[in-house]
Short mmCIF file of C-alpha atoms in Angstrom, two decimals:
data_model
loop_
_atom_site.label_atom_id
_atom_site.label_comp_id
_atom_site.label_asym_id
_atom_site.label_seq_id
_atom_site.Cartn_x
_atom_site.Cartn_y
_atom_site.Cartn_z
CA UNK A 1 -0.92 34.44 -42.23
CA UNK A 2 0.38 36.56 -39.35
CA UNK A 3 -2.87 35.91 -37.51
CA UNK A 4 -2.45 32.16 -38.00
CA UNK A 5 1.13 32.33 -36.74
CA UNK A 6 -0.10 34.04 -33.61
CA UNK A 7 -2.78 31.38 -33.05
CA UNK A 8 -0.17 28.64 -33.45
CA UNK A 9 2.12 30.39 -30.99
CA UNK A 10 -0.71 30.84 -28.47
CA UNK A 11 -1.58 27.17 -28.76
CA UNK A 12 2.05 26.22 -28.12
CA UNK A 13 2.26 28.58 -25.12
CA UNK A 14 -0.84 26.99 -23.61
CA UNK A 15 0.41 23.44 -24.23
CA UNK A 16 3.79 24.20 -22.68
CA UNK A 17 2.10 25.70 -19.61
CA UNK A 18 -0.20 22.67 -19.39
CA UNK A 19 2.81 20.34 -19.68
CA UNK A 20 4.54 22.08 -16.76
CA UNK A 21 1.43 22.05 -14.56
CA UNK A 22 0.65 18.38 -15.35
CA UNK A 23 4.27 17.45 -14.63
CA UNK A 24 4.27 19.22 -11.26
CA UNK A 25 0.79 18.40 -10.05
CA UNK A 26 -0.35 15.28 -11.88
CA UNK A 27 -3.41 15.12 -14.12
CA UNK A 28 -5.97 14.62 -11.38
CA UNK A 29 -4.84 17.52 -9.17
CA UNK A 30 -4.07 20.02 -11.96
CA UNK A 31 -6.69 22.71 -12.61
CA UNK A 32 -7.45 24.82 -15.66
CA UNK A 33 -6.97 27.95 -13.50
CA UNK A 34 -3.38 26.92 -12.78
CA UNK A 35 -2.70 26.30 -16.47
CA UNK A 36 -4.30 29.65 -17.32
CA UNK A 37 -2.07 31.44 -14.80
CA UNK A 38 1.06 29.64 -16.07
CA UNK A 39 0.26 30.37 -19.74
CA UNK A 40 -0.60 34.04 -19.21
CA UNK A 41 -3.30 34.00 -21.90
CA UNK A 42 -6.96 34.94 -21.69
CA UNK A 43 -9.58 32.45 -20.61
CA UNK A 44 -11.21 32.87 -24.02
CA UNK A 45 -8.00 31.98 -25.86
CA UNK A 46 -7.49 28.87 -23.75
CA UNK A 47 -11.04 27.59 -24.18
CA UNK A 48 -10.92 28.37 -27.92
CA UNK A 49 -8.00 25.94 -28.33
CA UNK A 50 -8.82 23.45 -25.57
CA UNK A 51 -12.41 23.17 -24.30
CA UNK A 52 -11.47 20.95 -21.30
CA UNK A 53 -8.63 19.61 -19.13
CA UNK A 54 -8.86 16.33 -21.03
CA UNK A 55 -8.30 18.19 -24.32
CA UNK A 56 -5.22 19.83 -22.80
CA UNK A 57 -3.86 16.46 -21.68
CA UNK A 58 -4.59 14.93 -25.10
CA UNK A 59 -2.72 17.86 -26.64
CA UNK A 60 0.34 17.24 -24.47
CA UNK A 61 0.23 13.47 -25.10
CA UNK A 62 -0.01 14.10 -28.84
CA UNK A 63 2.89 16.60 -28.80
CA UNK A 64 5.29 14.17 -27.11
CA UNK A 65 4.26 11.55 -29.66
CA UNK A 66 4.73 13.66 -32.73
CA UNK A 67 7.34 16.33 -32.11
CA UNK A 68 10.27 13.96 -32.60
CA UNK A 69 11.48 14.11 -36.19
CA UNK A 70 13.06 10.76 -36.97
CA UNK A 71 16.27 11.01 -38.97
CA UNK A 72 16.28 8.73 -42.01
CA UNK A 73 19.02 6.06 -42.08
CA UNK A 74 19.97 3.41 -44.61
CA UNK A 75 20.26 0.93 -41.74
CA UNK A 76 16.75 0.69 -40.24
CA UNK A 77 18.02 -0.77 -36.97
CA UNK A 78 20.16 2.37 -36.54
CA UNK A 79 17.08 4.48 -37.31
CA UNK A 80 15.15 2.61 -34.59
CA UNK A 81 18.02 3.10 -32.14
CA UNK A 82 18.22 6.81 -33.03
CA UNK A 83 14.48 7.21 -32.42
CA UNK A 84 14.84 5.66 -28.97
CA UNK A 85 17.96 7.57 -27.90
CA UNK A 86 16.61 10.86 -29.27
CA UNK A 87 13.45 10.36 -27.21
CA UNK A 88 15.64 9.75 -24.16
CA UNK A 89 17.63 12.90 -24.89
CA UNK A 90 14.44 14.96 -25.23
CA UNK A 91 13.14 13.54 -21.96
CA UNK A 92 16.11 15.13 -20.24
CA UNK A 93 15.77 18.46 -22.03
CA UNK A 94 12.16 19.08 -23.17
CA UNK A 95 9.38 19.60 -20.58
CA UNK A 96 6.69 18.77 -23.16
CA UNK A 97 8.13 15.32 -23.84
CA UNK A 98 8.61 14.75 -20.11
CA UNK A 99 5.04 15.77 -19.28
CA UNK A 100 3.64 13.55 -22.03
CA UNK A 101 5.55 10.51 -20.78
CA UNK A 102 4.49 11.19 -17.20
CA UNK A 103 0.85 11.54 -18.22
CA UNK A 104 0.94 8.25 -20.07
CA UNK A 105 2.26 6.53 -16.90
CA UNK A 106 -0.10 8.39 -14.52
CA UNK A 107 -2.34 5.61 -13.26
CA UNK A 108 -4.42 8.14 -11.32
CA UNK A 109 -5.38 10.08 -14.46
CA UNK A 110 -8.98 8.90 -14.40
CA UNK A 111 -10.97 9.41 -17.58
CA UNK A 112 -7.81 9.95 -19.64
CA UNK A 113 -7.03 7.40 -22.35
CA UNK A 114 -3.33 6.73 -21.76
CA UNK A 115 -3.00 4.01 -24.38
CA UNK A 116 -2.24 6.50 -27.20
CA UNK A 117 1.51 6.98 -26.71
CA UNK A 118 2.11 3.25 -26.14
CA UNK A 119 0.22 2.38 -29.34
CA UNK A 120 1.81 5.23 -31.31
CA UNK A 121 5.36 4.21 -30.39
CA UNK A 122 4.59 0.55 -31.03
CA UNK A 123 3.41 1.48 -34.53
CA UNK A 124 6.58 3.50 -35.16
CA UNK A 125 8.62 0.52 -33.95
CA UNK A 126 6.73 -2.00 -36.08
CA UNK A 127 7.19 0.10 -39.23
CA UNK A 128 10.94 0.41 -38.71
CA UNK A 129 11.34 -3.26 -37.78
CA UNK A 130 9.40 -4.35 -40.87
CA UNK A 131 11.69 -2.25 -43.06
CA UNK A 132 14.72 -3.70 -41.25
CA UNK A 133 13.31 -7.19 -41.80
CA UNK A 134 12.79 -6.56 -45.51
CA UNK A 135 16.45 -5.50 -45.74
CA UNK A 136 17.64 -8.66 -44.01
CA UNK A 137 18.78 -6.86 -40.84
CA UNK A 138 16.78 -9.04 -38.43
CA UNK A 139 17.14 -12.60 -37.21
CA UNK A 140 14.68 -14.98 -38.91
CA UNK A 141 12.41 -15.66 -35.88
CA UNK A 142 11.66 -11.98 -35.10
CA UNK A 143 8.00 -10.89 -34.94
CA UNK A 144 8.09 -7.08 -35.37
CA UNK A 145 4.92 -6.39 -33.32
CA UNK A 146 6.23 -8.40 -30.38
CA UNK A 147 9.68 -6.81 -30.45
CA UNK A 148 8.24 -3.29 -30.80
CA UNK A 149 5.98 -3.85 -27.79
CA UNK A 150 8.84 -5.23 -25.68
CA UNK A 151 11.02 -2.25 -26.61
CA UNK A 152 8.32 0.39 -25.95
CA UNK A 153 7.30 -1.16 -22.62
CA UNK A 154 10.90 -1.64 -21.50
CA UNK A 155 11.83 1.94 -22.43
CA UNK A 156 8.88 3.32 -20.44
CA UNK A 157 10.10 1.50 -17.33
CA UNK A 158 13.78 2.31 -17.74
CA UNK A 159 12.97 6.02 -17.97
CA UNK A 160 10.70 5.77 -14.89
CA UNK A 161 13.48 4.02 -12.95
CA UNK A 162 16.02 6.67 -13.97
CA UNK A 163 13.57 9.42 -12.96
CA UNK A 164 12.87 7.82 -9.55
CA UNK A 165 16.54 7.16 -8.78
CA UNK A 166 18.28 10.31 -10.02
CA UNK A 167 15.88 12.56 -11.97
CA UNK A 168 17.13 11.32 -15.39
CA UNK A 169 20.85 11.97 -14.71
CA UNK A 170 21.79 8.45 -15.85
CA UNK A 171 19.13 7.98 -18.55
CA UNK A 172 21.52 7.73 -21.58
CA UNK A 173 23.56 5.05 -19.81
CA UNK A 174 20.46 3.05 -18.88
CA UNK A 175 18.94 3.28 -22.36
CA UNK A 176 22.22 2.21 -23.95
CA UNK A 177 22.34 -0.80 -21.58
CA UNK A 178 18.73 -1.71 -22.40
CA UNK A 179 19.43 -1.67 -26.14
CA UNK A 180 22.59 -3.77 -25.68
CA UNK A 181 20.46 -6.31 -23.81
CA UNK A 182 17.51 -6.39 -26.25
CA UNK A 183 19.03 -6.08 -29.71
CA UNK A 184 21.26 -9.18 -29.80
CA UNK A 185 18.12 -11.34 -29.80
CA UNK A 186 16.65 -9.31 -32.68
CA UNK A 187 19.39 -8.12 -35.03
CA UNK A 188 21.75 -10.05 -37.29
CA UNK A 189 25.26 -9.91 -35.67
CA UNK A 190 26.97 -8.33 -38.68
CA UNK A 191 24.39 -5.49 -38.67
CA UNK A 192 24.52 -5.07 -34.90
CA UNK A 193 28.29 -4.68 -35.01
CA UNK A 194 27.86 -1.59 -37.19
CA UNK A 195 25.12 0.07 -35.09
CA UNK A 196 26.05 2.90 -32.73
CA UNK A 197 24.52 2.16 -29.31
CA UNK A 198 26.82 4.38 -27.26
CA UNK A 199 25.58 6.67 -24.51
CA UNK A 200 26.23 9.94 -26.34
CA UNK A 201 24.29 8.91 -29.46
CA UNK A 202 21.13 10.84 -28.41
CA UNK A 203 22.97 14.15 -28.03
CA UNK A 204 24.77 13.54 -31.35
CA UNK A 205 21.49 12.92 -33.22
CA UNK A 206 19.98 16.07 -31.68
CA UNK A 207 23.00 18.15 -32.80
CA UNK A 208 22.73 16.65 -36.30
CA UNK A 209 19.05 17.64 -36.51
CA UNK A 210 19.72 21.17 -35.26
CA UNK A 211 22.52 21.62 -37.78
CA UNK A 212 20.36 20.36 -40.64
CA UNK A 213 17.36 22.53 -39.69
CA UNK A 214 18.72 25.49 -37.74
CA UNK A 215 15.45 27.46 -37.91
CA UNK A 216 13.06 24.54 -37.72
CA UNK A 217 10.06 25.61 -35.65
CA UNK A 218 8.43 23.20 -33.19
CA UNK A 219 6.14 21.03 -35.33
CA UNK A 220 2.49 21.91 -34.94
CA UNK A 221 -0.01 19.10 -34.93
CA UNK B 1 0.81 -14.68 21.73
CA UNK B 2 -2.88 -14.26 20.92
CA UNK B 3 -2.51 -10.53 21.53
CA UNK B 4 0.46 -10.39 19.16
CA UNK B 5 -1.46 -12.32 16.51
CA UNK B 6 -4.24 -9.77 16.74
CA UNK B 7 -1.79 -6.87 16.37
CA UNK B 8 -0.28 -8.52 13.29
CA UNK B 9 -3.73 -9.03 11.81
CA UNK B 10 -4.73 -5.42 12.50
CA UNK B 11 -1.54 -4.18 10.86
CA UNK B 12 -2.28 -6.31 7.78
CA UNK B 13 -5.88 -5.07 7.63
CA UNK B 14 -4.68 -1.46 7.71
CA UNK B 15 -2.02 -2.05 5.05
CA UNK B 16 -4.50 -3.76 2.74
CA UNK B 17 -6.95 -0.86 3.16
CA UNK B 18 -4.13 1.63 2.50
CA UNK B 19 -3.10 -0.33 -0.62
CA UNK B 20 -6.65 -0.14 -2.01
CA UNK B 21 -7.02 3.57 -1.28
CA UNK B 22 -3.58 4.42 -2.73
CA UNK B 23 -4.36 2.34 -5.82
CA UNK B 24 -7.69 4.11 -6.39
CA UNK B 25 -6.79 7.65 -5.45
CA UNK B 26 -3.00 7.98 -5.80
CA UNK B 27 -0.66 8.89 -2.97
CA UNK B 28 -1.16 12.65 -3.12
CA UNK B 29 -4.98 12.60 -3.09
CA UNK B 30 -5.41 9.75 -0.58
CA UNK B 31 -6.27 10.74 3.01
CA UNK B 32 -5.82 8.96 6.31
CA UNK B 33 -9.59 9.32 6.94
CA UNK B 34 -10.30 7.30 3.77
CA UNK B 35 -7.85 4.60 4.82
CA UNK B 36 -9.39 4.56 8.31
CA UNK B 37 -12.87 4.10 6.85
CA UNK B 38 -11.71 1.33 4.49
CA UNK B 39 -9.84 -0.52 7.27
CA UNK B 40 -12.65 -0.31 9.82
CA UNK B 41 -10.22 0.01 12.75
CA UNK B 42 -9.99 2.70 15.44
CA UNK B 43 -7.98 5.86 14.88
CA UNK B 44 -5.79 4.83 17.80
CA UNK B 45 -4.98 1.45 16.25
CA UNK B 46 -4.07 3.04 12.93
CA UNK B 47 -1.80 5.70 14.46
CA UNK B 48 -0.21 3.08 16.73
CA UNK B 49 0.99 1.14 13.69
CA UNK B 50 1.47 4.01 11.23
CA UNK B 51 1.99 7.56 12.56
CA UNK B 52 1.59 9.21 9.08
CA UNK B 53 0.48 8.74 5.47
CA UNK B 54 4.14 8.37 4.50
CA UNK B 55 4.53 5.49 6.97
CA UNK B 56 1.48 3.83 5.41
CA UNK B 57 2.95 4.19 1.91
CA UNK B 58 6.33 2.90 3.10
CA UNK B 59 4.50 -0.07 4.61
CA UNK B 60 2.78 -0.85 1.30
CA UNK B 61 6.01 -0.42 -0.68
CA UNK B 62 7.83 -2.72 1.74
CA UNK B 63 5.07 -5.37 1.57
CA UNK B 64 5.19 -5.60 -2.22
CA UNK B 65 8.96 -5.92 -1.98
CA UNK B 66 9.07 -8.62 0.63
CA UNK B 67 5.92 -10.73 0.45
CA UNK B 68 7.12 -12.73 -2.53
CA UNK B 69 8.77 -15.94 -1.37
CA UNK B 70 11.28 -16.93 -4.01
CA UNK B 71 11.35 -20.66 -4.75
CA UNK B 72 14.86 -22.11 -4.66
CA UNK B 73 16.10 -23.65 -7.93
CA UNK B 74 19.30 -25.44 -8.87
CA UNK B 75 19.38 -23.34 -12.05
CA UNK B 76 19.69 -19.72 -10.88
CA UNK B 77 18.47 -18.31 -14.21
CA UNK B 78 15.24 -20.29 -13.72
CA UNK B 79 15.02 -18.88 -10.19
CA UNK B 80 15.38 -15.34 -11.59
CA UNK B 81 12.72 -16.06 -14.22
CA UNK B 82 10.40 -17.51 -11.56
CA UNK B 83 10.84 -14.41 -9.39
CA UNK B 84 9.86 -12.19 -12.31
CA UNK B 85 6.87 -14.24 -13.51
CA UNK B 86 5.61 -14.75 -9.94
CA UNK B 87 5.70 -10.99 -9.42
CA UNK B 88 3.70 -10.59 -12.64
CA UNK B 89 1.18 -13.18 -11.48
CA UNK B 90 0.76 -11.43 -8.11
CA UNK B 91 0.29 -8.09 -9.89
CA UNK B 92 -2.80 -9.57 -11.49
CA UNK B 93 -4.13 -11.12 -8.30
CA UNK B 94 -2.84 -9.27 -5.19
CA UNK B 95 -3.97 -5.65 -4.51
CA UNK B 96 -1.01 -5.11 -2.15
CA UNK B 97 1.55 -5.90 -4.84
CA UNK B 98 -0.38 -3.80 -7.35
CA UNK B 99 -0.57 -0.80 -5.01
CA UNK B 100 3.14 -1.05 -4.21
CA UNK B 101 4.12 -1.07 -7.87
CA UNK B 102 1.80 1.85 -8.62
CA UNK B 103 3.20 3.86 -5.71
CA UNK B 104 6.74 3.30 -6.92
CA UNK B 105 5.76 4.65 -10.36
CA UNK B 106 3.64 7.55 -8.97
CA UNK B 107 5.65 10.59 -10.03
CA UNK B 108 3.20 12.84 -8.17
CA UNK B 109 3.90 11.20 -4.80
CA UNK B 110 5.81 14.18 -3.43
CA UNK B 111 7.91 13.57 -0.34
CA UNK B 112 7.79 9.79 -0.84
CA UNK B 113 11.08 8.02 -1.56
CA UNK B 114 10.14 5.76 -4.48
CA UNK B 115 13.64 4.41 -5.09
CA UNK B 116 13.22 1.56 -2.55
CA UNK B 117 11.45 -1.03 -4.71
CA UNK B 118 13.73 -0.37 -7.71
CA UNK B 119 16.84 -0.78 -5.52
CA UNK B 120 15.41 -3.79 -3.68
CA UNK B 121 14.57 -5.67 -6.88
CA UNK B 122 17.93 -4.76 -8.41
CA UNK B 123 19.66 -6.26 -5.38
CA UNK B 124 17.57 -9.43 -5.65
CA UNK B 125 18.49 -9.62 -9.35
CA UNK B 126 22.20 -9.03 -8.75
CA UNK B 127 22.35 -11.78 -6.11
CA UNK B 128 20.70 -14.33 -8.40
CA UNK B 129 22.79 -13.30 -11.40
CA UNK B 130 26.01 -13.57 -9.39
CA UNK B 131 25.05 -17.08 -8.32
CA UNK B 132 24.18 -17.92 -11.94
CA UNK B 133 27.53 -16.50 -13.02
CA UNK B 134 29.42 -18.58 -10.44
CA UNK B 135 27.68 -21.70 -11.81
CA UNK B 136 28.68 -20.85 -15.38
CA UNK B 137 25.12 -20.08 -16.53
CA UNK B 138 25.91 -16.62 -17.94
CA UNK B 139 27.76 -15.41 -21.01
CA UNK B 140 31.27 -14.15 -20.18
CA UNK B 141 30.66 -10.41 -20.79
CA UNK B 142 27.65 -10.10 -18.43
CA UNK B 143 27.81 -7.47 -15.66
CA UNK B 144 25.18 -8.57 -13.11
CA UNK B 145 24.39 -5.04 -11.83
CA UNK B 146 23.77 -3.76 -15.35
CA UNK B 147 21.61 -6.73 -16.35
CA UNK B 148 19.60 -6.58 -13.11
CA UNK B 149 18.89 -2.86 -13.64
CA UNK B 150 17.84 -3.40 -17.26
CA UNK B 151 15.51 -6.22 -16.21
CA UNK B 152 13.94 -4.33 -13.29
CA UNK B 153 13.43 -1.15 -15.33
CA UNK B 154 12.06 -3.04 -18.32
CA UNK B 155 9.65 -5.06 -16.17
CA UNK B 156 8.30 -1.87 -14.55
CA UNK B 157 7.48 -0.45 -17.98
CA UNK B 158 6.04 -3.64 -19.45
CA UNK B 159 3.62 -3.93 -16.52
CA UNK B 160 2.66 -0.24 -16.88
CA UNK B 161 1.99 -0.75 -20.61
CA UNK B 162 -0.14 -3.83 -19.93
CA UNK B 163 -2.07 -1.92 -17.26
CA UNK B 164 -2.69 1.06 -19.55
CA UNK B 165 -3.74 -1.06 -22.54
CA UNK B 166 -5.87 -3.79 -20.95
CA UNK B 167 -5.69 -3.67 -17.13
CA UNK B 168 -3.10 -6.49 -16.94
CA UNK B 169 -5.08 -9.00 -19.06
CA UNK B 170 -2.04 -9.70 -21.28
CA UNK B 171 0.69 -9.31 -18.65
CA UNK B 172 1.95 -12.95 -18.68
CA UNK B 173 2.33 -12.84 -22.48
CA UNK B 174 4.19 -9.51 -22.36
CA UNK B 175 6.53 -10.61 -19.57
CA UNK B 176 7.30 -13.86 -21.38
CA UNK B 177 8.12 -11.85 -24.54
CA UNK B 178 10.34 -9.48 -22.57
CA UNK B 179 12.33 -12.38 -21.07
CA UNK B 180 12.70 -14.02 -24.48
CA UNK B 181 14.13 -10.74 -25.76
CA UNK B 182 16.50 -10.04 -22.84
CA UNK B 183 17.86 -13.43 -21.79
CA UNK B 184 19.60 -14.53 -25.04
CA UNK B 185 22.14 -11.73 -24.53
CA UNK B 186 22.75 -12.85 -20.92
CA UNK B 187 22.44 -16.64 -20.62
CA UNK B 188 24.54 -19.44 -22.11
CA UNK B 189 22.46 -21.09 -24.90
CA UNK B 190 22.54 -24.58 -23.39
CA UNK B 191 21.16 -23.21 -20.09
CA UNK B 192 18.58 -21.01 -21.81
CA UNK B 193 17.24 -24.01 -23.73
CA UNK B 194 16.33 -25.67 -20.42
CA UNK B 195 14.66 -22.64 -18.84
CA UNK B 196 10.86 -22.41 -18.80
CA UNK B 197 9.84 -18.97 -20.08
CA UNK B 198 6.29 -19.84 -21.09
CA UNK B 199 3.31 -17.66 -20.29
CA UNK B 200 1.75 -19.96 -17.69
CA UNK B 201 4.94 -20.25 -15.62
CA UNK B 202 3.79 -17.60 -13.08
CA UNK B 203 0.55 -19.41 -12.26
CA UNK B 204 2.44 -22.73 -12.04
CA UNK B 205 4.97 -21.33 -9.55
CA UNK B 206 2.14 -19.85 -7.45
CA UNK B 207 0.37 -23.25 -7.37
CA UNK B 208 3.63 -24.95 -6.41
CA UNK B 209 4.11 -22.53 -3.48
CA UNK B 210 0.52 -22.96 -2.29
CA UNK B 211 0.84 -26.75 -2.40
CA UNK B 212 4.13 -26.66 -0.50
CA UNK B 213 2.82 -24.28 2.19
CA UNK B 214 -0.97 -24.65 2.26
CA UNK B 215 -1.36 -22.72 5.53
CA UNK B 216 1.44 -20.23 5.01
CA UNK B 217 0.30 -16.88 6.43
CA UNK B 218 1.10 -13.63 4.64
CA UNK B 219 4.67 -12.83 5.70
CA UNK B 220 4.85 -9.98 8.21
CA UNK B 221 7.71 -7.56 7.93
#
């Protein structure tokens, strides 16, 4: 058990180092030697967990996909909003999430399948929108797959714009504006009126999660 | 005059070669030697027009910003839509536009100011939205700067998603879906009902421009 804990911790250390190196250098330019130096583990340990640079990148992409616990809400539109604003909050504060998003937008990452995060988030969006639809929260014409794709694509660009203009300083404001522009064409007005789309929602959800699970370790995939 | 024409053509040849090399290799990895080889011009000619790699990238970024003639429309919302769908069409067909968009999303392009295209397109959007507002085409609560930023950011991400998933094959469909999601919260319903948001609008606008200006040369900035 202790041994397994150590292996999990080593894996996390390596992934975090890989995330930082990928973020700084880009996928193509990053080398395993740099990741090794940043992680401070043995070559054997690194290759045991990740046999290649592509495996390291897949690991980082998978972490940013799956390390966001989604708080359960009675109103599924609010749950969708919370998922989006929490992701934005983590982008500002968590290098692993940031590196994963950058990798998925890195058009020079040859040989790396970057479709994973787009498809993963679309699936998350479709599931929540279908639940919202079943509860009567959506306007009658809404096609969940189309709306999820529009939201995921739009979010990817809004975060890239915020990064290019001010290194994520204004990300909560931009994400709030995006949601205020997209949701009126998707959500029933009476539901929308009760949904919290304000800029500080992401930080509030993060605080709520930390309070509920004060010792929660980083999820291991 | 003939001499000037030749200089303009050489400059365009160099920029197109730079666009292709940046698109394939990314800003950081691309070298002036590669661009020189792709352009087939003398070293002297290249350095005369562009003294550094950064100048070449700025040239490409500026071209993608400014080579899109925007057709004038009585309905300013339609003009905004046409600007967006024409940009999407050119992304599929024009390597210069594609390279410019990729450069502006290349987070590894150190030392390159990538804010230009975002700010340029926001300004274009604000101007059109203010005209639309003055003509009574927009809903009363709309803040043009906020809507323009949401649209520009969202478009950047939707194109990146389409590129990652299928190399732009489904871009017109995705852009049409994005506009159908964003515009109902911005445009007066009676105006929106008359606006063409269909998938083939981009190709139609391109054909219209080519018919109007059959011999129009690529604009030189």
